[in-house]
Coordinates of C-alpha atoms in Angstrom, one line a residue:
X25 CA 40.2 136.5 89.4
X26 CA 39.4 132.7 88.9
X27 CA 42.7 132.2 87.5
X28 CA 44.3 133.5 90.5
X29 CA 42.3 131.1 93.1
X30 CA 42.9 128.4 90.9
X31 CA 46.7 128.5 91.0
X32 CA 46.7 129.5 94.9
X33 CA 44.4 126.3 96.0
X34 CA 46.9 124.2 93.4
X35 CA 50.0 125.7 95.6
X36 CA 48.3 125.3 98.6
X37 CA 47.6 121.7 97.6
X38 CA 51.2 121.2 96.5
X39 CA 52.5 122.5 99.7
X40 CA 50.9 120.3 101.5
X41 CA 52.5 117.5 100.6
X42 CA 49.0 115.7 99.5
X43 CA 48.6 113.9 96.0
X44 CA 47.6 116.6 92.9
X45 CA 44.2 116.3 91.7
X46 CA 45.9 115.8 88.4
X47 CA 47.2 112.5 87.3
X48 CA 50.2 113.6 85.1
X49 CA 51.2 115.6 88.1
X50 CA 51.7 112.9 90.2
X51 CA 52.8 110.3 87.3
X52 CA 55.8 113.3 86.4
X53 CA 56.0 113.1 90.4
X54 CA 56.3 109.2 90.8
X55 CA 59.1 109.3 87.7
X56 CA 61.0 112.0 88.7
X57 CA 61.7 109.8 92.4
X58 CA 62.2 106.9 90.5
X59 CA 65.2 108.0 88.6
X60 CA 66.9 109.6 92.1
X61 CA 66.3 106.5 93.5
X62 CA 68.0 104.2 90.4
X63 CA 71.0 107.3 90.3
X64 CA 71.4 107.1 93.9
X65 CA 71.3 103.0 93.5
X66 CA 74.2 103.0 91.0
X67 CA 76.3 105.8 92.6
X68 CA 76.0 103.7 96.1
X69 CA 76.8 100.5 94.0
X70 CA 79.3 101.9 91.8
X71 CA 80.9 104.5 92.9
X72 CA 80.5 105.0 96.7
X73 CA 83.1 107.4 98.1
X74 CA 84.1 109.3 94.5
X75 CA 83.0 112.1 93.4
X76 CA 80.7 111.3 91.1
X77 CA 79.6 108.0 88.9
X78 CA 80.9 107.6 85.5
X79 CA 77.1 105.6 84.2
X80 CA 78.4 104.3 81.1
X81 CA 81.4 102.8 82.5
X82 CA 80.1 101.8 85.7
X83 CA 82.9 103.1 87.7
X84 CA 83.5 106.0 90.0
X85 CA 85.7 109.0 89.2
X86 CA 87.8 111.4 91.4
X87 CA 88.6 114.2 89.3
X88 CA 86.7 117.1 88.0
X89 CA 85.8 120.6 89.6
X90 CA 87.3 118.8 92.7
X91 CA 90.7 118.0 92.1
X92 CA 91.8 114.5 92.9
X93 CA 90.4 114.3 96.2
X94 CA 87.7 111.3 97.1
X95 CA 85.3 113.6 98.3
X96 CA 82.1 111.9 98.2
X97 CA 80.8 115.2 96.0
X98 CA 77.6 113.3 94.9
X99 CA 76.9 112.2 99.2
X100 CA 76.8 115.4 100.1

């Protein structure tokens, strides 16, 4: 039965929005927007307007799933 409170007032906490009590938690948390916001970075930089970003190359590609249509996959 504790077990069961413990994870609802964890969701309940995580739901709102509010920093975890536990420090990994929100150090996984803090890395995990970090690397969207250095993807998102090189894609915009890079690649704007192609489907997707080639990383190693630095450039932008069109084909794929998607044909050869520049249709901004990754912006939507």
């Amino acid at each position: 039965m504790l077990t069961v409170l413990s994870l609802r007032n964890r969701q309940e906490n995580e739901n709102s929005g509010g920093e975890d009590p536990d420090p990994e938690v929100n150090a996984k948390r803090e890395f995990v927007k970090q690397m969207l916001k250095d993807s998102w970075d090189d894609y915009s930089r890079y690649a704007w307007g192609e489907n997707q970003l080639k990383p190693v190359s630095q450039r932008g590609e069109a084909g794929g799933i998607y044909g050869d249509s520049k249709i901004g996959a990754t912006i939507v």
